[in-house]
Amino acid sequence: MKNTTVLLSTKVLRAFSVGFISIVLPLYLSSLGFSKLEVGLVFTLIIATSATFTMFSHRFAHFIGRRNSLMMFSFITAISSLIMFFTENAIVFVIFTLLSLISVNGTDIGPTFSLENAAFSDSAKGKNPKYFSIYNVFGGIAIAAGSLSVSLPDVYIKDFFLVLFSLSLLSGLLYLMLKGEKKETATKRIAIPEIDRKKINRLAELFSIDSFGGGFTLQAMIAYFFFIRFGLTESYLGYIFFFANVLVISSYFFSYHLSKKIGLVNTMVFTHLPSNVFLILIAFSPTAIIAVIFYLLRMSLAEMDVPPRQAYTMMVIRKRYRNKAAATTTAARMYTQSISPVISGQLMQVVSNGSPFLFGGSLKIIYDLLLFKSFRKIKTVSR
C-alpha cells in the first residue's frame, strides 16, 4: 500500500471521529452537570494538552521516527477513549479526555495531524494544492458521516467513545504500513536559517490570531450554543453538522480551482473574510432557523482557506524544515485557541449566549487583513 493511500485512510478514520466527538462531548458533559463555564474550561484544557503534544511532535519524529510517532499518538487516543467509555467518575473522565488528543473544533487538528500533514506533503507529487484538496475532501466526507452518525436512533452517547477507541487503534495499525520513514529517525536537531524561521514565526503569529478567534466558536461550542439557546437535541445537531460538512466538502473543489486563478493567499483571504461576517450574524439571530441558515452560509466559505493554507505553509518553507513548520504553526494555533473556550463559556454565562460569535468573528476578520498584508507578495519555494 502506498504512503498516500495509508495517509488518506488514517485521515478518514480520524476525521470520522472528529465529526461525532465535537457533538457528543459537550452534550455528555452537560449531562454530567457541568456549567457553561466548566464546559468551556474542559475544552480549553483539551486544546492546551493537545497543543503541548503538537509542539513537541516534530522532536518525537526526529528521535523515534515519524511513523512511530504517528502510531504512538494513535494508541494514546485509543487507550484514553477506552477509559472514557468505562469510567463512571467525572474527574477520571475529564483527565483522560485531556489525554485523548481529540479535536473539539470540528476540524482535524493536533499532533497526529501535524506530522501527517508533513508526511502527506512529502508523498504528494509536486506538492500541488490539488492533493491537499483531495486529502481534505476525504476528511470532509468522513467528518460529515461522523456528524450524521450522532443522529442514529437508539445509540447511547457514551457508545461513541468505544467507536473512538476502535478507529484510533485501527489508525495506529495502519501507520505500520508507511514506507521510507526510517530516514526520520534519530536525526540531529536542525538549525533553521533566519529566512525560514522568520516565515514560520510570522505564519505562527497570524494563525494564532485566527485560532484565538476560532476558539470562541469551536464546533463543540456551536453545538452547545444550539443546545442551550434553542433546545436542539443531538439528532437535529447531527443533521445540521452533516449538511455543514457537505458544504465544506463542496468548497474544497472550488478552493482548488480558485487558488489556480487568483493564488493561494488571495483564496485564503477572499473566502475567509465574508465567512466571518456570517459568523457574527449568528449572534443576532432571533430563531433557530435563521441561526442555522447563517451557520450554513458561513460553513460554505469558512474552510475554503484550509487546502491553500496547508499547501502554502508547506510550500513557502523548504522541505527539510517542514516538520518544524507544521508543528510550530499547528501548536501556535492550538495554544491560542485553547484560551478562548473558557472565555467563551464565561461570556455565554455573563453576557449572552451569542456574544462569542461577535468576538470570534471580529478577531478572524483582523487575521484576514493582516495575512493579506504580510504574505500576498511572498512566493513559494520548490524544495
Short mmCIF file of C-alpha atoms in Angstrom, two decimals:
data_model
loop_
_atom_site.label_atom_id
_atom_site.label_comp_id
_atom_site.label_asym_id
_atom_site.label_seq_id
_atom_site.Cartn_x
_atom_site.Cartn_y
_atom_site.Cartn_z
CA MET A 1 0.00 0.00 0.00
CA LYS A 2 1.39 3.42 -0.99
CA ASN A 3 2.03 6.05 1.67
CA THR A 4 -0.59 8.35 0.14
CA THR A 5 -3.22 5.60 0.44
CA VAL A 6 -2.27 4.90 4.06
CA LEU A 7 -2.43 8.59 4.97
CA LEU A 8 -5.78 9.07 3.24
CA SER A 9 -7.13 6.04 5.12
CA THR A 10 -5.97 7.27 8.52
CA LYS A 11 -7.25 10.74 7.68
CA VAL A 12 -10.72 9.29 7.06
CA LEU A 13 -10.74 7.28 10.29
CA ARG A 14 -9.57 10.21 12.39
CA ALA A 15 -11.91 12.69 10.67
CA PHE A 16 -14.92 10.43 11.23
CA SER A 17 -14.22 10.54 14.96
CA VAL A 18 -13.84 14.34 14.81
CA GLY A 19 -17.31 14.51 13.27
CA PHE A 20 -19.08 12.87 16.19
CA ILE A 21 -16.87 13.74 19.17
CA SER A 22 -17.36 17.51 18.83
CA ILE A 23 -21.13 16.99 19.12
CA VAL A 24 -21.19 14.18 21.66
CA LEU A 25 -18.68 15.58 24.16
CA PRO A 26 -20.43 18.87 25.12
CA LEU A 27 -23.77 17.08 25.45
CA TYR A 28 -22.22 14.37 27.63
CA LEU A 29 -20.50 16.97 29.83
CA SER A 30 -23.82 18.79 30.16
CA SER A 31 -25.49 15.53 31.24
CA LEU A 32 -22.85 15.25 33.98
CA GLY A 33 -23.98 18.63 35.33
CA PHE A 34 -21.14 20.81 34.03
CA SER A 35 -21.92 24.55 33.81
CA LYS A 36 -21.25 26.72 30.73
CA LEU A 37 -18.01 27.96 32.25
CA GLU A 38 -16.92 24.42 33.20
CA VAL A 39 -17.66 23.09 29.70
CA GLY A 40 -15.57 25.91 28.25
CA LEU A 41 -12.78 25.18 30.74
CA VAL A 42 -12.69 21.49 29.76
CA PHE A 43 -12.39 22.46 26.08
CA THR A 44 -9.61 24.90 26.95
CA LEU A 45 -7.66 22.18 28.76
CA ILE A 46 -8.26 19.66 25.94
CA ILE A 47 -6.82 22.01 23.34
CA ALA A 48 -3.91 23.09 25.57
CA THR A 49 -2.92 19.47 26.22
CA SER A 50 -3.12 18.57 22.55
CA ALA A 51 -1.14 21.71 21.67
CA THR A 52 1.66 20.66 24.02
CA PHE A 53 1.92 17.28 22.32
CA THR A 54 1.82 19.04 18.95
CA MET A 55 4.60 21.45 19.87
CA PHE A 56 6.95 18.55 20.55
CA SER A 57 5.66 16.27 17.79
CA HIS A 58 8.47 17.22 15.39
CA ARG A 59 11.03 16.27 18.04
CA PHE A 60 9.38 12.89 18.51
CA ALA A 61 9.59 12.48 14.73
CA HIS A 62 13.32 13.18 14.71
CA PHE A 63 14.13 10.92 17.66
CA ILE A 64 11.87 7.90 17.18
CA GLY A 65 10.74 8.42 13.58
CA ARG A 66 7.61 9.96 12.11
CA ARG A 67 5.86 6.62 11.62
CA ASN A 68 6.48 5.57 15.24
CA SER A 69 5.29 8.96 16.47
CA LEU A 70 2.06 8.67 14.49
CA MET A 71 1.49 5.20 15.92
CA MET A 72 2.18 6.41 19.46
CA PHE A 73 -0.32 9.28 19.26
CA SER A 74 -3.00 6.97 17.83
CA PHE A 75 -2.53 4.43 20.61
CA ILE A 76 -2.64 7.17 23.27
CA THR A 77 -6.04 8.21 21.90
CA ALA A 78 -7.20 4.58 21.82
CA ILE A 79 -6.27 3.85 25.44
CA SER A 80 -7.72 7.14 26.71
CA SER A 81 -11.03 6.71 24.89
CA LEU A 82 -11.42 3.18 26.24
CA ILE A 83 -11.08 4.51 29.80
CA MET A 84 -13.53 7.32 28.96
CA PHE A 85 -16.06 4.68 27.95
CA PHE A 86 -15.76 2.54 31.08
CA THR A 87 -15.31 5.11 33.84
CA GLU A 88 -18.24 6.43 35.86
CA ASN A 89 -16.11 9.06 37.62
CA ALA A 90 -16.41 12.57 36.15
CA ILE A 91 -12.89 13.59 37.22
CA VAL A 92 -11.31 10.47 35.71
CA PHE A 93 -13.34 11.05 32.55
CA VAL A 94 -12.07 14.62 32.21
CA ILE A 95 -8.44 13.60 32.86
CA PHE A 96 -8.45 11.01 30.08
CA THR A 97 -10.41 13.33 27.81
CA LEU A 98 -7.45 15.70 28.08
CA LEU A 99 -5.01 12.89 27.27
CA SER A 100 -7.07 11.60 24.34
CA LEU A 101 -5.74 14.32 21.97
CA ILE A 102 -9.21 14.68 20.44
CA SER A 103 -10.30 17.69 18.41
CA VAL A 104 -13.30 19.65 19.67
CA ASN A 105 -13.42 22.27 16.92
CA GLY A 106 -14.94 20.08 14.22
CA THR A 107 -11.74 20.07 12.17
CA ASP A 108 -8.80 17.71 12.17
CA ILE A 109 -6.01 19.27 14.23
CA GLY A 110 -3.45 18.03 16.74
CA PRO A 111 -0.09 16.24 16.91
CA THR A 112 -1.17 13.45 14.57
CA PHE A 113 -2.47 15.93 12.03
CA SER A 114 0.74 17.96 12.25
CA LEU A 115 3.02 15.03 11.41
CA GLU A 116 0.62 13.50 8.92
CA ASN A 117 0.33 16.82 7.10
CA ALA A 118 4.11 16.96 6.67
CA ALA A 119 4.18 13.30 5.59
CA PHE A 120 1.43 13.89 3.05
CA SER A 121 3.32 16.88 1.67
CA ASP A 122 6.33 14.64 1.07
CA SER A 123 4.27 11.90 -0.59
CA ALA A 124 2.14 14.04 -2.92
CA LYS A 125 3.69 14.64 -6.34
CA GLY A 126 4.81 18.19 -6.93
CA LYS A 127 3.41 19.34 -3.59
CA ASN A 128 0.43 20.52 -5.62
CA PRO A 129 -2.51 22.16 -3.77
CA LYS A 130 -4.72 19.71 -5.71
CA TYR A 131 -3.50 16.87 -3.50
CA PHE A 132 -4.29 18.80 -0.35
CA SER A 133 -7.79 19.45 -1.71
CA ILE A 134 -8.26 15.69 -2.28
CA TYR A 135 -6.85 14.99 1.20
CA ASN A 136 -9.32 17.42 2.75
CA VAL A 137 -12.25 16.20 0.65
CA PHE A 138 -11.73 12.70 2.04
CA GLY A 139 -11.54 14.17 5.52
CA GLY A 140 -14.60 16.33 4.97
CA ILE A 141 -16.70 13.37 3.82
CA ALA A 142 -15.64 11.44 6.91
CA ILE A 143 -16.43 14.36 9.25
CA ALA A 144 -19.86 14.70 7.65
CA ALA A 145 -20.50 10.97 8.10
CA GLY A 146 -19.31 11.17 11.70
CA SER A 147 -21.67 14.06 12.40
CA LEU A 148 -24.59 12.21 10.83
CA SER A 149 -23.86 9.11 12.92
CA VAL A 150 -24.91 11.04 16.02
CA SER A 151 -28.46 11.15 14.62
CA LEU A 152 -28.75 7.36 14.51
CA PRO A 153 -31.65 6.12 16.66
CA ASP A 154 -31.15 4.02 19.80
CA VAL A 155 -27.46 4.89 20.16
CA TYR A 156 -26.25 5.90 23.62
CA ILE A 157 -23.95 8.93 23.61
CA LYS A 158 -21.25 7.17 25.60
CA ASP A 159 -21.00 4.40 23.00
CA PHE A 160 -19.20 6.83 20.72
CA PHE A 161 -16.15 6.71 22.99
CA LEU A 162 -15.89 3.00 22.20
CA VAL A 163 -16.10 3.85 18.49
CA LEU A 164 -13.27 6.34 19.02
CA PHE A 165 -11.18 3.58 20.59
CA SER A 166 -11.72 1.26 17.62
CA LEU A 167 -10.90 3.90 14.99
CA SER A 168 -7.77 5.07 16.81
CA LEU A 169 -6.50 1.53 17.24
CA LEU A 170 -7.01 0.80 13.55
CA SER A 171 -5.23 4.03 12.58
CA GLY A 172 -2.23 3.08 14.69
CA LEU A 173 -2.01 -0.28 12.95
CA LEU A 174 -2.31 1.31 9.51
CA TYR A 175 0.67 3.56 10.21
CA LEU A 176 2.77 0.39 10.38
CA MET A 177 2.41 0.25 6.60
CA LEU A 178 4.14 3.58 5.98
CA LYS A 179 7.34 3.15 3.98
CA GLY A 180 10.55 5.13 3.86
CA GLU A 181 10.02 6.71 7.27
CA LYS A 182 13.17 5.33 8.89
CA LYS A 183 15.14 8.24 7.45
CA GLU A 184 13.48 10.48 10.01
CA THR A 185 14.85 8.53 12.94
CA ALA A 186 17.48 9.86 15.31
CA THR A 187 18.39 12.90 13.27
CA LYS A 188 20.16 15.81 14.93
CA ARG A 189 18.33 18.96 15.85
CA ILE A 190 18.15 21.14 12.75
CA ALA A 191 19.30 24.76 12.87
CA ILE A 192 16.72 26.67 10.84
CA PRO A 193 18.02 29.55 8.69
CA GLU A 194 16.75 33.00 9.56
CA ILE A 195 14.77 33.41 6.33
CA ASP A 196 12.75 30.24 7.02
CA ARG A 197 12.49 30.95 10.74
CA LYS A 198 11.00 34.38 10.09
CA LYS A 199 8.39 32.92 7.77
CA ILE A 200 7.49 30.19 10.27
CA ASN A 201 7.22 32.66 13.15
CA ARG A 202 5.14 35.15 11.17
CA LEU A 203 2.76 32.44 9.99
CA ALA A 204 2.50 31.18 13.57
CA GLU A 205 1.66 34.69 14.80
CA LEU A 206 -1.06 35.19 12.22
CA PHE A 207 -2.54 31.70 12.62
CA SER A 208 -2.63 32.38 16.37
CA ILE A 209 -4.91 35.38 15.87
CA ASP A 210 -7.20 33.33 13.63
CA SER A 211 -7.31 30.44 16.06
CA PHE A 212 -7.87 32.66 19.08
CA GLY A 213 -10.95 33.99 17.31
CA GLY A 214 -11.92 30.49 16.21
CA GLY A 215 -11.70 29.23 19.78
CA PHE A 216 -14.77 31.27 20.68
CA THR A 217 -16.81 29.26 18.19
CA LEU A 218 -15.46 25.73 18.18
CA GLN A 219 -17.88 23.23 16.64
CA ALA A 220 -18.33 21.80 20.12
CA MET A 221 -19.24 25.27 21.43
CA ILE A 222 -21.58 25.86 18.48
CA ALA A 223 -23.31 22.54 19.21
CA TYR A 224 -23.54 23.60 22.85
CA PHE A 225 -24.94 27.01 21.77
CA PHE A 226 -27.67 25.43 19.63
CA PHE A 227 -28.48 23.08 22.53
CA ILE A 228 -28.81 25.67 25.31
CA ARG A 229 -30.11 28.61 23.20
CA PHE A 230 -32.66 26.82 21.01
CA GLY A 231 -33.01 23.40 22.68
CA LEU A 232 -31.80 21.43 19.66
CA THR A 233 -31.05 17.78 20.52
CA GLU A 234 -28.21 15.60 19.24
CA SER A 235 -30.48 14.24 16.49
CA TYR A 236 -31.02 17.71 15.00
CA LEU A 237 -27.40 18.69 15.61
CA GLY A 238 -26.20 15.64 13.72
CA TYR A 239 -28.15 16.68 10.62
CA ILE A 240 -27.07 20.32 10.89
CA PHE A 241 -23.39 19.48 11.09
CA PHE A 242 -23.75 16.84 8.39
CA PHE A 243 -25.09 19.39 5.91
CA ALA A 244 -22.48 21.91 7.07
CA ASN A 245 -19.72 19.44 6.28
CA VAL A 246 -21.25 18.62 2.90
CA LEU A 247 -20.91 22.32 2.11
CA VAL A 248 -17.33 22.23 3.35
CA ILE A 249 -16.53 19.30 1.06
CA SER A 250 -18.01 21.13 -1.93
CA SER A 251 -16.00 24.23 -1.07
CA TYR A 252 -12.71 22.30 -1.32
CA PHE A 253 -13.27 21.74 -5.03
CA PHE A 254 -13.93 25.44 -5.60
CA SER A 255 -10.94 26.28 -3.42
CA TYR A 256 -8.53 24.38 -5.65
CA HIS A 257 -9.79 25.97 -8.88
CA LEU A 258 -9.95 29.41 -7.28
CA SER A 259 -6.37 29.15 -5.98
CA LYS A 260 -5.18 28.34 -9.51
CA LYS A 261 -6.80 31.53 -10.80
CA ILE A 262 -6.08 34.07 -8.06
CA GLY A 263 -3.33 32.46 -5.97
CA LEU A 264 -3.14 30.75 -2.58
CA VAL A 265 -3.09 33.82 -0.33
CA ASN A 266 -5.90 35.60 -2.20
CA THR A 267 -8.04 32.46 -1.97
CA MET A 268 -7.40 32.24 1.77
CA VAL A 269 -8.41 35.84 2.41
CA PHE A 270 -11.23 36.44 -0.09
CA THR A 271 -13.19 33.37 1.06
CA HIS A 272 -12.43 33.51 4.78
CA LEU A 273 -13.36 37.15 5.36
CA PRO A 274 -17.03 37.01 4.23
CA SER A 275 -17.50 33.75 6.14
CA ASN A 276 -16.67 35.63 9.33
CA VAL A 277 -19.37 38.20 8.61
CA PHE A 278 -21.90 35.34 8.59
CA LEU A 279 -20.36 34.10 11.85
CA ILE A 280 -21.04 37.45 13.52
CA LEU A 281 -24.63 37.47 12.24
CA ILE A 282 -25.35 34.21 14.13
CA ALA A 283 -25.09 36.23 17.35
CA PHE A 284 -28.07 38.36 16.32
CA SER A 285 -30.29 35.52 15.06
CA PRO A 286 -33.71 35.54 16.79
CA THR A 287 -34.69 31.98 15.82
CA ALA A 288 -33.01 28.61 15.35
CA ILE A 289 -33.82 28.58 11.62
CA ILE A 290 -32.14 31.92 10.97
CA ALA A 291 -29.13 30.95 13.09
CA VAL A 292 -28.75 27.66 11.21
CA ILE A 293 -29.01 29.45 7.83
CA PHE A 294 -26.24 31.87 8.78
CA TYR A 295 -24.18 28.97 10.10
CA LEU A 296 -24.55 27.01 6.86
CA LEU A 297 -23.69 30.11 4.79
CA ARG A 298 -20.64 30.55 6.94
CA MET A 299 -19.54 26.94 6.50
CA SER A 300 -19.92 27.16 2.72
CA LEU A 301 -16.94 29.55 2.76
CA ALA A 302 -15.14 29.07 6.08
CA GLU A 303 -12.99 26.07 5.13
CA MET A 304 -12.07 27.14 1.59
CA ASP A 305 -8.86 28.58 3.03
CA VAL A 306 -7.75 25.24 4.51
CA PRO A 307 -6.22 23.48 1.44
CA PRO A 308 -4.38 26.61 0.25
CA ARG A 309 -3.25 27.37 3.81
CA GLN A 310 -1.85 23.86 4.28
CA ALA A 311 -0.20 23.93 0.88
CA TYR A 312 1.17 27.44 1.34
CA THR A 313 2.61 26.66 4.78
CA MET A 314 4.48 23.69 3.34
CA MET A 315 5.42 25.30 0.03
CA VAL A 316 6.71 28.58 1.43
CA ILE A 317 9.17 26.64 3.65
CA ARG A 318 11.99 24.45 2.31
CA LYS A 319 11.45 20.69 2.60
CA ARG A 320 13.84 19.86 5.45
CA TYR A 321 12.17 22.41 7.75
CA ARG A 322 8.57 21.41 7.06
CA ASN A 323 8.15 19.16 10.11
CA LYS A 324 9.15 22.12 12.26
CA ALA A 325 6.90 24.49 10.31
CA ALA A 326 3.91 22.15 10.60
CA ALA A 327 4.48 21.56 14.31
CA THR A 328 5.10 25.22 15.16
CA THR A 329 2.17 26.69 13.24
CA THR A 330 -0.23 23.97 14.40
CA ALA A 331 0.83 24.27 18.04
CA ALA A 332 0.62 28.07 17.90
CA ARG A 333 -2.92 27.82 16.57
CA MET A 334 -3.88 25.35 19.26
CA TYR A 335 -2.30 27.20 22.22
CA THR A 336 -4.06 30.45 21.40
CA GLN A 337 -7.28 28.60 20.59
CA SER A 338 -7.13 26.90 23.98
CA ILE A 339 -7.57 30.25 25.74
CA SER A 340 -10.85 31.12 24.04
CA PRO A 341 -13.32 28.39 25.12
CA VAL A 342 -13.18 29.25 28.82
CA ILE A 343 -13.67 32.94 27.92
CA SER A 344 -16.47 31.91 25.59
CA GLY A 345 -18.16 29.95 28.38
CA GLN A 346 -17.87 32.95 30.69
CA LEU A 347 -19.31 35.27 28.02
CA MET A 348 -22.24 32.91 27.48
CA GLN A 349 -22.84 32.80 31.23
CA VAL A 350 -22.46 36.53 31.96
CA VAL A 351 -23.14 38.50 28.73
CA SER A 352 -25.23 36.47 26.26
CA ASN A 353 -25.22 33.10 24.54
CA GLY A 354 -24.41 34.74 21.19
CA SER A 355 -21.59 37.07 22.30
CA PRO A 356 -18.76 34.60 21.45
CA PHE A 357 -19.76 34.79 17.78
CA LEU A 358 -19.29 38.56 17.76
CA PHE A 359 -15.88 38.41 19.45
CA GLY A 360 -14.65 35.45 17.41
CA GLY A 361 -15.77 36.76 14.04
CA SER A 362 -14.19 40.17 14.62
CA LEU A 363 -10.80 38.68 15.51
CA LYS A 364 -10.83 36.41 12.48
CA ILE A 365 -11.50 39.38 10.18
CA ILE A 366 -8.44 41.12 11.65
CA TYR A 367 -6.40 37.98 10.84
CA ASP A 368 -7.58 38.01 7.22
CA LEU A 369 -6.46 41.59 6.72
CA LEU A 370 -3.05 41.05 8.35
CA LEU A 371 -2.41 37.86 6.37
CA PHE A 372 -3.12 39.63 3.11
CA LYS A 373 -0.80 42.48 4.03
CA SER A 374 2.06 40.19 5.15
CA PHE A 375 2.14 37.38 2.59
CA ARG A 376 0.47 38.45 -0.66
CA LYS A 377 3.87 39.11 -2.29
CA ILE A 378 5.89 36.20 -0.82
CA LYS A 379 6.49 33.38 -3.32
CA THR A 380 6.62 29.64 -2.62
CA VAL A 381 9.79 27.53 -2.87
CA SER A 382 10.31 24.37 -4.93
CA ARG A 383 12.38 22.35 -2.46
#
